[in-house]
Short mmCIF file of C-alpha atoms in Angstrom, two decimals:
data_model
loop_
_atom_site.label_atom_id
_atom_site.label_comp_id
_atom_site.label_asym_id
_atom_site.label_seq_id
_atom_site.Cartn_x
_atom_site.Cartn_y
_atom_site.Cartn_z
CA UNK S 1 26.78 41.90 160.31
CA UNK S 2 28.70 45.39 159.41
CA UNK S 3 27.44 44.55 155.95
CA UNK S 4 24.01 44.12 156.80
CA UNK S 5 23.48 47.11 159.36
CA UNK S 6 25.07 49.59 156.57
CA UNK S 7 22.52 48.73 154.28
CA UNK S 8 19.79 48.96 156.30
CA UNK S 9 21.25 52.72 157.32
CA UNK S 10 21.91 53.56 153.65
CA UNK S 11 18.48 52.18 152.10
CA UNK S 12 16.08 53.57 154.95
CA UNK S 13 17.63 57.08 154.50
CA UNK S 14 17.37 57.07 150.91
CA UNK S 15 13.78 55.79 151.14
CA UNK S 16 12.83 58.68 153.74
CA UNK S 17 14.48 60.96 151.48
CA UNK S 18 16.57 62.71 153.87
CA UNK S 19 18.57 65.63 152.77
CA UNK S 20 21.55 65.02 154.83
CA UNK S 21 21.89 61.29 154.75
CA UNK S 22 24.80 59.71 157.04
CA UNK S 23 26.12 57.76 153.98
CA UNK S 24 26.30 60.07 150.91
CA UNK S 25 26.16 58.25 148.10
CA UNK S 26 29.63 58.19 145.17
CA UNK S 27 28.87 60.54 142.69
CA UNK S 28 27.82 59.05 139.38
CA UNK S 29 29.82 59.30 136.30
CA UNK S 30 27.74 60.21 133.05
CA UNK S 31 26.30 57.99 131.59
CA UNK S 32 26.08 55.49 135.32
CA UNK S 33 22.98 54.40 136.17
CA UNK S 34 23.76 52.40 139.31
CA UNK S 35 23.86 53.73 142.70
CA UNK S 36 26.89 53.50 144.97
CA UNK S 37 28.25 54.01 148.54
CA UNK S 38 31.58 53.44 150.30
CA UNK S 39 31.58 53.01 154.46
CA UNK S 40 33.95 50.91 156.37
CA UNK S 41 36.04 50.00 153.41
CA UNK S 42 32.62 48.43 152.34
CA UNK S 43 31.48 49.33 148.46
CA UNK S 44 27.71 48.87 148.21
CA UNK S 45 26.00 49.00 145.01
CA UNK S 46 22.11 49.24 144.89
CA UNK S 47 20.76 46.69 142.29
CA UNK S 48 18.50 48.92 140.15
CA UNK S 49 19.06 50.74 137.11
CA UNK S 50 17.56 54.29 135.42
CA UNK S 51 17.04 54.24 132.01
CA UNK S 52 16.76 58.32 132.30
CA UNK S 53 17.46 60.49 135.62
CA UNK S 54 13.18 60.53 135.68
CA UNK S 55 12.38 57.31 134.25
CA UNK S 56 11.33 54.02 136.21
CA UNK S 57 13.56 51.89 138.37
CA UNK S 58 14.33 48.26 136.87
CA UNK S 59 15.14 45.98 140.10
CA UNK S 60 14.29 42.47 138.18
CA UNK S 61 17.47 42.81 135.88
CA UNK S 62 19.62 44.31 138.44
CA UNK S 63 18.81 42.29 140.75
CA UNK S 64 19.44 38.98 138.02
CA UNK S 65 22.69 40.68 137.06
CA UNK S 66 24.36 40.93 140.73
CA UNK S 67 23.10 37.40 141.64
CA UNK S 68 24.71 35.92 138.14
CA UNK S 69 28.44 37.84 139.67
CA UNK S 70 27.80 35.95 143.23
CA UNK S 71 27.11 32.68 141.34
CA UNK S 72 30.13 33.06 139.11
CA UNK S 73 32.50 34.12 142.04
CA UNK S 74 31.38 30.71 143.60
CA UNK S 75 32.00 28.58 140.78
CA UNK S 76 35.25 30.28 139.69
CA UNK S 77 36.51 29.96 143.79
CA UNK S 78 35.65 26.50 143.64
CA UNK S 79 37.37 25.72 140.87
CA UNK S 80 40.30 27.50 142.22
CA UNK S 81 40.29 25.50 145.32
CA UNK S 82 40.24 22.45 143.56
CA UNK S 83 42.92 22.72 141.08
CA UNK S 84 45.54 23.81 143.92
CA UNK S 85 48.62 23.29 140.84
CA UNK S 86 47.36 24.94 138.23
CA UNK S 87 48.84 28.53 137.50
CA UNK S 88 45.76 30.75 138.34
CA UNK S 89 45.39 28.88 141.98
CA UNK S 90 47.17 31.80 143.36
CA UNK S 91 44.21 34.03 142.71
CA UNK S 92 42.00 35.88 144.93
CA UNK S 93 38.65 37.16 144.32
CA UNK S 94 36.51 40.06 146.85
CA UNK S 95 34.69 39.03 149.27
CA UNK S 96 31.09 39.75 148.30
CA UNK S 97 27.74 39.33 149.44
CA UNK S 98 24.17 40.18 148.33
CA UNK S 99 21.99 41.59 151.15
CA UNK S 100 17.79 41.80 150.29
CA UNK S 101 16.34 44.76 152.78
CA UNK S 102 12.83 46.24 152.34
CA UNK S 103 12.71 44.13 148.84
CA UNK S 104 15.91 46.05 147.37
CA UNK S 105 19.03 43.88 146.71
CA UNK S 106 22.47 45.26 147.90
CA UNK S 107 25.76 43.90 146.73
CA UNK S 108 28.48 44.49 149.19
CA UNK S 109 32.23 44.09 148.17
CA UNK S 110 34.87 44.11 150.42
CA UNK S 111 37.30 46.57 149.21
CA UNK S 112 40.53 45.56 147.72
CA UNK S 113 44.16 47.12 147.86
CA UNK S 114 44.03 48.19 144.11
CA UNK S 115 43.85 51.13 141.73
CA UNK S 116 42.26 50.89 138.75
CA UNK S 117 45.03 52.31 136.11
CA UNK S 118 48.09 51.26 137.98
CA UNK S 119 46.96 47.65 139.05
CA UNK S 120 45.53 46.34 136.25
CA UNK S 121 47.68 43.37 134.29
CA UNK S 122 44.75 41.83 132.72
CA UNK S 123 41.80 43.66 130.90
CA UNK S 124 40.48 46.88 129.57
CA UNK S 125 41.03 50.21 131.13
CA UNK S 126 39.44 53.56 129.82
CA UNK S 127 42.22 54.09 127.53
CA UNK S 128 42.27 50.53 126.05
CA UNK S 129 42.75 46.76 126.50
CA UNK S 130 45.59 45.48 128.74
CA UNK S 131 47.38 41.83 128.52
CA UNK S 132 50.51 41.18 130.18
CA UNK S 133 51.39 37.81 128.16
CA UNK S 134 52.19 35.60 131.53
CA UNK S 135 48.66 36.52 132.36
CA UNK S 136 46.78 36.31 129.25
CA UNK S 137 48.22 32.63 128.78
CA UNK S 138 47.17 31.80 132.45
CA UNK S 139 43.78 33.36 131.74
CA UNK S 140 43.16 31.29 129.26
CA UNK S 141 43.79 27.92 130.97
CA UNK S 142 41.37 29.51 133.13
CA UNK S 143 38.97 29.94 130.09
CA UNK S 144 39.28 26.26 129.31
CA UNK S 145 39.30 25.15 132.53
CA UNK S 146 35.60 26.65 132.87
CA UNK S 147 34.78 24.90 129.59
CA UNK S 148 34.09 28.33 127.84
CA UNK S 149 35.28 28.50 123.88
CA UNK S 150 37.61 31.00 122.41
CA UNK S 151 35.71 34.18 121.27
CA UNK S 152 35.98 37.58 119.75
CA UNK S 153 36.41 40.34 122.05
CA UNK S 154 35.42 43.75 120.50
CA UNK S 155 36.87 46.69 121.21
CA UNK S 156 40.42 48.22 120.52
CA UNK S 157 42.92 45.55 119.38
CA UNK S 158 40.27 42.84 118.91
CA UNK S 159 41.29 39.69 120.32
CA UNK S 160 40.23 36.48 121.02
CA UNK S 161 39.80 35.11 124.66
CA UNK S 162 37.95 32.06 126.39
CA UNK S 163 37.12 34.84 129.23
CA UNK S 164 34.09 38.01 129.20
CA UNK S 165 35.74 40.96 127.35
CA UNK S 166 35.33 42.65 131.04
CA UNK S 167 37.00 40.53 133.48
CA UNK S 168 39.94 42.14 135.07
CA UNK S 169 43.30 40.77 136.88
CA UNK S 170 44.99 43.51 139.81
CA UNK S 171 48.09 43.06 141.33
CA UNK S 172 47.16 44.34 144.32
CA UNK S 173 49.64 46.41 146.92
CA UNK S 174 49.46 43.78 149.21
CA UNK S 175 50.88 41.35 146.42
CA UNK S 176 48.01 39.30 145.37
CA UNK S 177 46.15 38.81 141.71
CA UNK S 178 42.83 39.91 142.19
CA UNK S 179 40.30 38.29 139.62
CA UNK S 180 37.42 40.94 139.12
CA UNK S 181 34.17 41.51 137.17
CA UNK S 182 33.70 37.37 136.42
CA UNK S 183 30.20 38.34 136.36
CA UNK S 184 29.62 37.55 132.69
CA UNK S 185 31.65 34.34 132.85
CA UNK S 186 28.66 32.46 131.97
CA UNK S 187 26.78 33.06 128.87
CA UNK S 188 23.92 34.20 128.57
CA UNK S 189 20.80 31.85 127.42
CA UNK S 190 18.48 32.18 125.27
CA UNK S 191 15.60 31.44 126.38
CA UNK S 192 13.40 31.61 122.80
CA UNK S 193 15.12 28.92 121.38
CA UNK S 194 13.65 25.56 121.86
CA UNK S 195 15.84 23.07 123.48
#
């Protein structure tokens, strides 16, 4: 319900257009096109993109992309739950929502006890990939366990991995793994190819 009435308060002042709203949104990093609020240890992210500061909003992808994380956090928490022996059972994943007011779409994550640079044990960072090798062989059962086949990952130190190039793994201050950004776990499909 906290969830729900900070939307509404953060979508109808941005739709008025008010100068001094009571959320401020985070300030954008260049080259973001989302945008982004914090309240109540709450991160909401509005699901529409800009090409260009002026140019149209695009809701339909955005809106695709954020339900394709929600679906994936599902199937990756049930398969957690239901493999209670296997070595990434011990993971956690945010506690997220979508939340549809005035025909926007606003994802709302829980906030975790994790910084970005001094948390991460699994994943890429701004200054390169990360793969502590207790994780990166756990992450891959994972991989398997989701059916997914080993690919190239681009980027710095190329690797392979059954897992999106993007996923993340926190140790959080509280001492839990944190699974993050499983989003992209399942491929895309084409849809111009006849099946």
């Amino acid at each position: 319900q906290q969830a729900k009435a900070i939307t509404h308060t953060i979508l109808s002042h941005h739709f008025q257009g008010s100068s001094a709203p009571l959320i401020s949104p985070l300030t954008l990093k260049q080259g973001d096109t989302e945008e982004s609020f914090i309240a109540n240890d709450i991160y909401f992210k509005l699901c529409w993109r800009r090409a260009l500061e002026h140019a149209p909003v695009a809701y339909e992808p955005a809106m695709k992309e954020e339900a394709q994380e929600v679906k994936a956090q599902n199937r990756v928490f049930s398969l957690l739950r239901s493999n209670p022996h296997a070595p990434y059972a011990h993971f956690h994943l945010p506690l997220t929502t979508l939340i549809e007011y005035c025909g926007v779409r606003v994802m709302c994550i829980a906030m975790l006890p994790i910084n970005e640079h001094d948390s991460l044990l699994y994943g890429s960072a701004e200054d390169g990939v990360v793969r502590q090798e207790e994780i990166a062989a756990v992450m891959e059962q994972l991989g398997k366990d989701l059916h997914l086949s080993a690919h190239d990952v681009p980027g710095d130190g190329a690797a392979r991995s059954h897992l999106p190039g993007d996923l993340s793994v926190h140790r959080g201050r509280d001492g839990c793994t944190y699974l993050l950004e499983v989003g992209r776990i399942f491929p895309p499909v084409d849809r111009s190819l006849d099946t």
